[in-house]
N, CA and C of each residue as an Amber inpcrd file, in Angstrom:
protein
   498
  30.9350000   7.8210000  -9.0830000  29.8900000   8.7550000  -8.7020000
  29.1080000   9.1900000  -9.9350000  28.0100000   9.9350000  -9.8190000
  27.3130000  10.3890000 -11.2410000  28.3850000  11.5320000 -11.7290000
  29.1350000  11.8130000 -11.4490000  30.0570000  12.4900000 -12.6840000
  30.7350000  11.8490000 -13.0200000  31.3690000  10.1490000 -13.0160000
  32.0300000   9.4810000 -14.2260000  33.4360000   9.7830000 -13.4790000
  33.7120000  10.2220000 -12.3390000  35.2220000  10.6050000 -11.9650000
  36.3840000   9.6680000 -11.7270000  36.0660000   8.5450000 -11.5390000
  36.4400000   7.3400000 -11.2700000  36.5250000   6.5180000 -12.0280000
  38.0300000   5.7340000 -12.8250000  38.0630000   4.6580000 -13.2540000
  39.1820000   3.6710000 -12.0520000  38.6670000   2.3000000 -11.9700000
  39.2020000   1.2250000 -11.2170000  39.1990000   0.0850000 -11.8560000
  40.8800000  -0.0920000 -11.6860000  41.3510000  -1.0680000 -12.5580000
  42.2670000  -1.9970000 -11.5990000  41.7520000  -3.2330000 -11.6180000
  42.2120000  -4.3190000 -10.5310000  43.5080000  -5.3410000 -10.7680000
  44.2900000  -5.4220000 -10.8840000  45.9260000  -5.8830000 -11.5650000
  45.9460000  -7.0490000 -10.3670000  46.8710000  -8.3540000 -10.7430000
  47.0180000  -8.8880000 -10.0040000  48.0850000  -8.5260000  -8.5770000
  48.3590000  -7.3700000  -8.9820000  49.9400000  -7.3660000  -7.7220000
  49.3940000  -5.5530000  -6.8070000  47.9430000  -4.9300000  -7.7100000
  47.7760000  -3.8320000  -7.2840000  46.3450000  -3.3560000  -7.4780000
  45.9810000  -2.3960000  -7.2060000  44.1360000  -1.8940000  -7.6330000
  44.5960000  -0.2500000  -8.1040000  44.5330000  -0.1560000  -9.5970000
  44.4050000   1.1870000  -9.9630000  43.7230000   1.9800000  -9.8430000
  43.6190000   3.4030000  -9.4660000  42.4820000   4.1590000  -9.6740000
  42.8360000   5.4810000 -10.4770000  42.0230000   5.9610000 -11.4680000
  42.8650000   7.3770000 -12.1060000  41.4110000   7.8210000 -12.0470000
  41.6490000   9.0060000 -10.7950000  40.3780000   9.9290000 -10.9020000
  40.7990000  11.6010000 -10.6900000  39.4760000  11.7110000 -11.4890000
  39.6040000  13.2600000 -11.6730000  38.8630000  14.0440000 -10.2990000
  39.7220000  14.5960000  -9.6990000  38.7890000  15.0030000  -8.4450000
  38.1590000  16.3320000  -8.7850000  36.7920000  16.7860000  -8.1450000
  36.3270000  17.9130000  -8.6630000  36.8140000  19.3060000  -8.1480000
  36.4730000  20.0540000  -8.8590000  37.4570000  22.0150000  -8.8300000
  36.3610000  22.2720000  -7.6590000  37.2400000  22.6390000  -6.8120000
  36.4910000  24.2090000  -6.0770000  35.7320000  24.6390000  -6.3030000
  36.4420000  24.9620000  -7.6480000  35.7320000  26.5400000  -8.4420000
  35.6240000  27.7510000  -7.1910000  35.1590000  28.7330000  -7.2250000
  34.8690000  29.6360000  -6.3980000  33.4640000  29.5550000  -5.4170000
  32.9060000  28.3020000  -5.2800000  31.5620000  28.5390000  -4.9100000
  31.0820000  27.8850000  -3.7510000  31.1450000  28.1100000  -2.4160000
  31.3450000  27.7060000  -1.3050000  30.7770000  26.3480000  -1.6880000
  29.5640000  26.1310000  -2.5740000  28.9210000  24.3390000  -2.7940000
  29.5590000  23.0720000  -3.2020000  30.4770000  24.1030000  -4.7440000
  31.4950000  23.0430000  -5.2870000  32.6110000  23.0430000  -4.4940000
  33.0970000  23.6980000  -3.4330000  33.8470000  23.4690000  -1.9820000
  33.6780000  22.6400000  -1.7820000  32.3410000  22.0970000  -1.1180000
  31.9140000  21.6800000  -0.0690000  31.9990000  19.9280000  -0.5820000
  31.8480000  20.4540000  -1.7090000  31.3000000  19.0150000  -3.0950000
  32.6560000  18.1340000  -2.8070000  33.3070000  18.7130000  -2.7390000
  34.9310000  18.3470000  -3.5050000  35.5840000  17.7070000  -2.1770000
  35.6760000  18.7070000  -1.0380000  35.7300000  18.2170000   0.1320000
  35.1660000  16.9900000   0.9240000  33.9800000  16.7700000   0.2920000
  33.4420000  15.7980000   0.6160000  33.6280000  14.9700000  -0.0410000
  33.9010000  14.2990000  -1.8720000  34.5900000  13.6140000  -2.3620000
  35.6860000  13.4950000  -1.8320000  36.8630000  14.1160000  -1.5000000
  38.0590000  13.8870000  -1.0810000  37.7550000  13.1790000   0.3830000
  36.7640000  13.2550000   1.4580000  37.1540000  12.3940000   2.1280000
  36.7060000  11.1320000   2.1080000  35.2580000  11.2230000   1.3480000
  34.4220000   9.2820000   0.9450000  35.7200000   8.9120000   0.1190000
  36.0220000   9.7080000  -0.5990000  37.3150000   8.5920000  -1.2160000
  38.9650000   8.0960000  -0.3510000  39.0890000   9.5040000   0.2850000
  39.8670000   8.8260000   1.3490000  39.4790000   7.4100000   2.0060000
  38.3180000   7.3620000   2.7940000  37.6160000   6.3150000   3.4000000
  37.6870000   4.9310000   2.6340000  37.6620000   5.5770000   1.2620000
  37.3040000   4.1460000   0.1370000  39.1620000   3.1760000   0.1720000
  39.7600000   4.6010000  -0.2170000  40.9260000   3.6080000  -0.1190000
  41.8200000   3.4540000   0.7840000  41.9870000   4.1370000   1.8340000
  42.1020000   3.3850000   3.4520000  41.4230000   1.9280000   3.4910000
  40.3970000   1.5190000   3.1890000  39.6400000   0.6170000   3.0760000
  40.6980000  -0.2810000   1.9340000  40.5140000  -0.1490000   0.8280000
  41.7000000  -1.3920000   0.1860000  43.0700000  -1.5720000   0.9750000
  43.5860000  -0.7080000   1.5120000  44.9420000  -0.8030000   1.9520000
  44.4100000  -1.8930000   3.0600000  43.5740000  -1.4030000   4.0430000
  43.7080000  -2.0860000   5.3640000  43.1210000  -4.0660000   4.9950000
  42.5040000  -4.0960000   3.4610000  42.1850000  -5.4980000   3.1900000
  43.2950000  -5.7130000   2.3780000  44.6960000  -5.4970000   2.5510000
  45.6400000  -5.9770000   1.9980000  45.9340000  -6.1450000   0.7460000
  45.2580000  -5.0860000  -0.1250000  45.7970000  -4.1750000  -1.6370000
  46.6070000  -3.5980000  -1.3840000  47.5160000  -3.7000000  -2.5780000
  48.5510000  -2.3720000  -2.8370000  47.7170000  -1.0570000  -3.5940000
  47.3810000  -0.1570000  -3.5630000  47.2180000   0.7750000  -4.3810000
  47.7170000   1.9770000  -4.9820000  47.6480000   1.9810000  -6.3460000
  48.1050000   3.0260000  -6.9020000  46.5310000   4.3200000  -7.5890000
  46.8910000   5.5180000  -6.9980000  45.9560000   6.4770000  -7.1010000
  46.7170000   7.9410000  -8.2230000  46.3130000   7.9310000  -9.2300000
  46.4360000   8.7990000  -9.9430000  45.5590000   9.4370000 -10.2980000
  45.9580000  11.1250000 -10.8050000  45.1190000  11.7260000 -11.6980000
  44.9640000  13.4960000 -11.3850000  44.0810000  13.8930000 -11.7290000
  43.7400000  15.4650000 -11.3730000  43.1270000  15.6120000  -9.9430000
  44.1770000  16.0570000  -8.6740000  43.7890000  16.0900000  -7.6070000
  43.0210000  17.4530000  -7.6450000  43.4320000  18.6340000  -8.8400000
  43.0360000  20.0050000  -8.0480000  43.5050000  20.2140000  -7.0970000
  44.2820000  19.9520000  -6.7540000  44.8220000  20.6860000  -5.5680000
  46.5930000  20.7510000  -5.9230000  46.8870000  21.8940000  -5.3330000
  48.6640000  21.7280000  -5.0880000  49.0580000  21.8800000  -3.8280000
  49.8980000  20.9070000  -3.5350000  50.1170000  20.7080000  -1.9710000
  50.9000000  21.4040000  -1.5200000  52.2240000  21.3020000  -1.3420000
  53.0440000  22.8940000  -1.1040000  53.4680000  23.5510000  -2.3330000
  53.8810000  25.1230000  -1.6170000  54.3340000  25.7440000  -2.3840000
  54.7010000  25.3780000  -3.1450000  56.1670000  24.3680000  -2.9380000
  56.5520000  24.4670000  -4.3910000  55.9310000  23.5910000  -5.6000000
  54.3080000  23.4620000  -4.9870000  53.7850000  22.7620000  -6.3350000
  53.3490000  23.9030000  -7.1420000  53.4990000  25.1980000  -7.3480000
  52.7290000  26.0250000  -7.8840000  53.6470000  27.7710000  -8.2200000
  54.1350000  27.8730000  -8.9300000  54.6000000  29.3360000  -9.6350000
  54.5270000  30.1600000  -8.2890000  53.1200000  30.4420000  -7.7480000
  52.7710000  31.9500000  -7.4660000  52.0680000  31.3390000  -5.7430000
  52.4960000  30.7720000  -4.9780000  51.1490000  30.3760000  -3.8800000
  51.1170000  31.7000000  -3.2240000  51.7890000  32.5730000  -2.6300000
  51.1900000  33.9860000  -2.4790000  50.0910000  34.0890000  -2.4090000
  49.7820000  34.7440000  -3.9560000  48.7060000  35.1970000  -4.5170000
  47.9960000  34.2120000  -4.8960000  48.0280000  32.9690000  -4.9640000
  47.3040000  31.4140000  -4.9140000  46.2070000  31.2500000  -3.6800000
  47.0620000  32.0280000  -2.5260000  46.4370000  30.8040000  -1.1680000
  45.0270000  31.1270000  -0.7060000  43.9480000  31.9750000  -1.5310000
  42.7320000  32.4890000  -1.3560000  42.3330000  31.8730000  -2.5790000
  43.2250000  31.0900000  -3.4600000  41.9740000  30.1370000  -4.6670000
  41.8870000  29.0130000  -4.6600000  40.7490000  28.3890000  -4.5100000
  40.5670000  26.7950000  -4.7440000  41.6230000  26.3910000  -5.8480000
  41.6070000  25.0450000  -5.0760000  43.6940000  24.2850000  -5.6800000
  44.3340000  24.3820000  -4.6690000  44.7940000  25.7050000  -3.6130000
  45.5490000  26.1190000  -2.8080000  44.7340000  26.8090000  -1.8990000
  43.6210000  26.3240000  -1.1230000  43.3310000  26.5510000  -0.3650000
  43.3100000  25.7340000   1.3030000  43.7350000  26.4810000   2.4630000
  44.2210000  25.6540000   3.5640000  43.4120000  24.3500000   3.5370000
  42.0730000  24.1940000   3.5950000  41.2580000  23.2710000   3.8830000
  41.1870000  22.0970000   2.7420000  41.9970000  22.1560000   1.3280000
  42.4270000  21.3350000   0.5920000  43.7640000  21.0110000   0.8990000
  44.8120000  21.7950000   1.3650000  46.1580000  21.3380000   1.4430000
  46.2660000  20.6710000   2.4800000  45.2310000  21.2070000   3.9140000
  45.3570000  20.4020000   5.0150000  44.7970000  18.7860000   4.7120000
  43.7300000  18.4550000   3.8340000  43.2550000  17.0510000   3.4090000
  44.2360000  16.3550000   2.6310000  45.3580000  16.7530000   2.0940000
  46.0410000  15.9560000   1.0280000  47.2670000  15.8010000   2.4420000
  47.5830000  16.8440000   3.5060000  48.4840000  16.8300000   4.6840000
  47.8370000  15.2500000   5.6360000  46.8020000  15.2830000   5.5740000
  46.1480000  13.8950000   6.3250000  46.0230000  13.1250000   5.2340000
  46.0470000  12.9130000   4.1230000  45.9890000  11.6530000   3.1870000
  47.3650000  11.0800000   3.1120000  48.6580000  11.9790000   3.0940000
  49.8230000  11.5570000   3.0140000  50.0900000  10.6590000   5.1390000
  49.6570000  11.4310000   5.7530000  49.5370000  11.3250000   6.7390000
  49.1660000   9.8230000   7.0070000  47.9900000   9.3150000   6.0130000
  47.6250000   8.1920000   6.6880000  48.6250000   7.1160000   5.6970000
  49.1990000   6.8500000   5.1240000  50.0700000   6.1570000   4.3660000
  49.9560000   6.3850000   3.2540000  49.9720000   7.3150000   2.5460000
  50.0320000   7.3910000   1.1540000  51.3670000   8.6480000   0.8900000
  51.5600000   8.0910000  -0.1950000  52.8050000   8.4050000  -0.6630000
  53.3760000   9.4360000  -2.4010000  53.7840000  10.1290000  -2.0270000
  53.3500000  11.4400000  -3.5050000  54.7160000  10.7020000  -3.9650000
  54.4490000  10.3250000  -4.9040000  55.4540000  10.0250000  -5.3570000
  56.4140000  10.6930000  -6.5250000  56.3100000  11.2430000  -6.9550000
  56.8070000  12.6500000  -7.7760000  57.7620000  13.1710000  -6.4020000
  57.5180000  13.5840000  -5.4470000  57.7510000  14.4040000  -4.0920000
  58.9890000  13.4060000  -3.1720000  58.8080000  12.3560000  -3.3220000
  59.7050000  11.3360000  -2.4950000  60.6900000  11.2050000  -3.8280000
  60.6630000  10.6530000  -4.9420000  61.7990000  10.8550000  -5.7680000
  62.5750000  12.1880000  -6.0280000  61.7800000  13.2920000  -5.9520000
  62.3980000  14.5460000  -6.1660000  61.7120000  15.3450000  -5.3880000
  62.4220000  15.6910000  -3.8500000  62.2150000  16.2900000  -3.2140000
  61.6960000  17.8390000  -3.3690000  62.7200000  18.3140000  -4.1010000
  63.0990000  19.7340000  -4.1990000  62.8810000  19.9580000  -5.6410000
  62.5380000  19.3790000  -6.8220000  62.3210000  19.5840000  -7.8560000
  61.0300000  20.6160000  -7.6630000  60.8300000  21.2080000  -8.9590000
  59.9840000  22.2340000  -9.1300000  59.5410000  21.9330000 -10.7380000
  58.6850000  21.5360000 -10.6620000  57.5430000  21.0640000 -12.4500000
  56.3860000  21.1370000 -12.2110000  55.7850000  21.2200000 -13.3220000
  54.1180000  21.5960000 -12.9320000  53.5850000  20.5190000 -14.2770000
  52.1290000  20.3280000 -13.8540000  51.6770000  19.3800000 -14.5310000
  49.8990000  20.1470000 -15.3470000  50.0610000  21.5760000 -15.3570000
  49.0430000  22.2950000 -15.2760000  49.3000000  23.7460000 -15.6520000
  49.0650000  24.3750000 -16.6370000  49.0550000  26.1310000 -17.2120000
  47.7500000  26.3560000 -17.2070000  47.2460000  27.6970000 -16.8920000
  46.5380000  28.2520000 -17.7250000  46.6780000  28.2510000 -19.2210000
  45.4090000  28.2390000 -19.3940000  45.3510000  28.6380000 -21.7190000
  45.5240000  30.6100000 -21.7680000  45.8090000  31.3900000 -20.4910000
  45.8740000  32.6940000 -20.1000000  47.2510000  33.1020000 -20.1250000
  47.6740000  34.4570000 -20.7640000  48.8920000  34.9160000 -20.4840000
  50.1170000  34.1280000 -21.0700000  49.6300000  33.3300000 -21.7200000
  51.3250000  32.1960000 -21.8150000  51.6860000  31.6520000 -20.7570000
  50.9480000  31.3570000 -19.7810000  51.5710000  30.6090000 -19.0150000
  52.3270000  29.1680000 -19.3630000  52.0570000  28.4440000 -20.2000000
  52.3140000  27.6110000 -19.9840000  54.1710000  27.8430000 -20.6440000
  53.8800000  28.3880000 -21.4440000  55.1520000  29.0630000 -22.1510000
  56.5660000  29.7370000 -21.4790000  55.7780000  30.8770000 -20.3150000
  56.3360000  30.7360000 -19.5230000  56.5070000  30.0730000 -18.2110000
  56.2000000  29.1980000 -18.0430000  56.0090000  28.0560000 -17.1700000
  55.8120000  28.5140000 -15.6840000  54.5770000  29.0360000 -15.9460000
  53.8680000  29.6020000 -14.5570000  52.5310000  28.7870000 -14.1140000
  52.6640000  27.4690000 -13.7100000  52.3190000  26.3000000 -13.2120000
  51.8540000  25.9250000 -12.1360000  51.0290000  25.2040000 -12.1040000
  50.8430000  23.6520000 -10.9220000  51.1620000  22.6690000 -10.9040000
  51.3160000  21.7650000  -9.8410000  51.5710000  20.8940000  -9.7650000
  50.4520000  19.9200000  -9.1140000  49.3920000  19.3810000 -10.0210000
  47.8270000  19.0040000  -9.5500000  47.6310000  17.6610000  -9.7550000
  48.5510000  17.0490000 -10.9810000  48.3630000  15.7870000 -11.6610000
  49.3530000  15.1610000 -10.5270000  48.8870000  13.6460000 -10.0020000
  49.6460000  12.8940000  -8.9020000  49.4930000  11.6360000  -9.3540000
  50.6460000  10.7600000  -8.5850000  50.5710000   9.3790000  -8.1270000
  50.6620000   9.4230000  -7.2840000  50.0650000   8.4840000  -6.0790000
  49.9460000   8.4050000  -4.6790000  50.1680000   7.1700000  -4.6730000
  50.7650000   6.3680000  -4.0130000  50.6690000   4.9220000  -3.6860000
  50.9350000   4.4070000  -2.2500000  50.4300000   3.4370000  -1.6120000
  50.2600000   3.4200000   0.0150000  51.7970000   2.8220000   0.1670000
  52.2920000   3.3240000   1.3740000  53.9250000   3.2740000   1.4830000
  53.8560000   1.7650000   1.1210000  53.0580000   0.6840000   2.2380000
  53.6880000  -1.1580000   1.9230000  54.2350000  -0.5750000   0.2080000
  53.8480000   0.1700000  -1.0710000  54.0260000  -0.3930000  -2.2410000
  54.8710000   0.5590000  -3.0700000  56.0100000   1.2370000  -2.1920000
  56.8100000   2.0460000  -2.7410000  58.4370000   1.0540000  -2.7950000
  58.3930000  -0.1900000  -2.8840000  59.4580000  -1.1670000  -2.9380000
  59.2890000  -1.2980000  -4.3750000  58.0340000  -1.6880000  -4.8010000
  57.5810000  -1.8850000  -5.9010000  57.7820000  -0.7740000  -7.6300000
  57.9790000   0.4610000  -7.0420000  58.4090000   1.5820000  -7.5780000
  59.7170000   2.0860000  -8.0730000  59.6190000   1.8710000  -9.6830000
  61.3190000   2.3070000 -10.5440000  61.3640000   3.7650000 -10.0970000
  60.2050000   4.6240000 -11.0310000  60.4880000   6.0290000 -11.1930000
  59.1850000   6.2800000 -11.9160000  59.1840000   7.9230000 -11.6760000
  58.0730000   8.6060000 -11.9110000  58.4630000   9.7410000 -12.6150000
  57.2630000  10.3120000 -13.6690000  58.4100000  11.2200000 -14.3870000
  57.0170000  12.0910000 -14.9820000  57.4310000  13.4740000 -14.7970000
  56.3920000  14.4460000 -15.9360000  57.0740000  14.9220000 -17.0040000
  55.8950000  15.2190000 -18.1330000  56.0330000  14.4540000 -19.0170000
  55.5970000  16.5570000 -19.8130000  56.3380000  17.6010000 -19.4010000
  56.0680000  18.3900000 -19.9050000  56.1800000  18.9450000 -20.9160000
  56.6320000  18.6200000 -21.6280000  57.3830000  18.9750000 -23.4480000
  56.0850000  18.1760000 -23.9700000  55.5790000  17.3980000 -23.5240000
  54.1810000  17.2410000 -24.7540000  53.1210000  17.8250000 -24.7780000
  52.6960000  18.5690000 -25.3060000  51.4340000  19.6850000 -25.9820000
  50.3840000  18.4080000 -25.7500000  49.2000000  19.6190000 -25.7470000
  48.0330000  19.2020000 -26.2840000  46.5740000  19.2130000 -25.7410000
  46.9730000  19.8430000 -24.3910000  46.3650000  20.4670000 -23.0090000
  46.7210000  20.8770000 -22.2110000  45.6890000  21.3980000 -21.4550000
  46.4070000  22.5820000 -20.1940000  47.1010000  21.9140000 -19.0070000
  46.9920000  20.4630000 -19.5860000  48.1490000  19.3870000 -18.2550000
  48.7860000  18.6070000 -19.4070000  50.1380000  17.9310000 -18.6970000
  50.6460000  17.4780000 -19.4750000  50.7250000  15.9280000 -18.7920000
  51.0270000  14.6990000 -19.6380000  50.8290000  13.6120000 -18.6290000
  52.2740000  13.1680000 -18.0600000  51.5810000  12.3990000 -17.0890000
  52.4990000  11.8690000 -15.8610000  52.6000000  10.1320000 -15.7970000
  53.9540000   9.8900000 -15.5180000  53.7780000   8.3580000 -15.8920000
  54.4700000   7.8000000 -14.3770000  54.3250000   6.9320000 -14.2190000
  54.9590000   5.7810000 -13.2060000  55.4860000   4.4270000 -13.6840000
  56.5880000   3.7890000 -13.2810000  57.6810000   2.8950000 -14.6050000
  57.4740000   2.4440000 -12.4760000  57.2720000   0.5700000 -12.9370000
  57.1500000   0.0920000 -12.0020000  58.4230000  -1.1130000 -11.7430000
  58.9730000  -1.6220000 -11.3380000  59.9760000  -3.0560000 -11.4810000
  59.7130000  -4.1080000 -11.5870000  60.2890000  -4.5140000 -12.2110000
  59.9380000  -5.9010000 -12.6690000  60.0300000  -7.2900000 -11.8300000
């Protein structure tokens, strides 16, 4: 798109994508913006799956899907990230075959991939969980392990990796 959000990278056994999806923010437009990216891109890769790609989808969803992706959803569930009409779109993306994969290896784990630069959060590890891999179920055979990667500094997310089999 004209913001550069999208890189696609085509492997012989899979089709990568690591995109940054856009913030909320507070402003019913960049809502509306984001919402509407989230579903042309839904559309886009429903579309590789059903022409018989495997895909793997990473990156900054902005959004945290349940509670326990996030410290505080309480006082969260009135801010873009954690708002119904984003959690319900990532509830129909998993819905249509895609697969969180952080979430299927560790059900019940609790890590965040996201602080504020505010309060110490990150210090005290008062978090999100925003950074994902998604991959369409056919290609969770294909999948060692997934792992965050929080002990490394250097931004307000920390990175996330996926270790595939050989």
């Amino acid at each position: 798109n004209a913001e550069g959000r999208t890189l696609i990278a085509r492997y012989e056994d899979f089709i990568l994508m690591n995109i940054y999806f856009p913030n909320g923010k507070q402003r019913e437009e960049r809502l509306q913006f984001k919402m509407d990216f989230y579903k042309n891109f839904h559309e886009y890769a429903l579309d590789l799956v059903k022409q018989g790609n495997h895909v793997v989808i990473c990156g900054d969803y902005n959004t945290a899907h349940n509670e326990i992706d996030l410290t505080n959803p309480k006082s969260n569930s009135k801010i873009s990230g954690f708002l119904p009409e984003e959690r319900a779109w990532m509830d129909c993306f998993v819905e249509s075959g895609f697969v969180d994969v952080f979430r299927y290896f560790y059900p019940q784990k609790e890590m965040y991939t996201w602080w504020s630069y505010m309060f110490k959060a990150r210090e005290n590890n008062v978090g999100w969980r925003i950074d994902y891999f998604f991959v369409n179920s056919q290609m969770m055979y294909k999948i060692e392990n997934v792992a965050i990667h929080n002990e490394v500094l250097g931004s307000d997310h920390c990175p996330i990796s996926l270790t595939l089999k050989k």
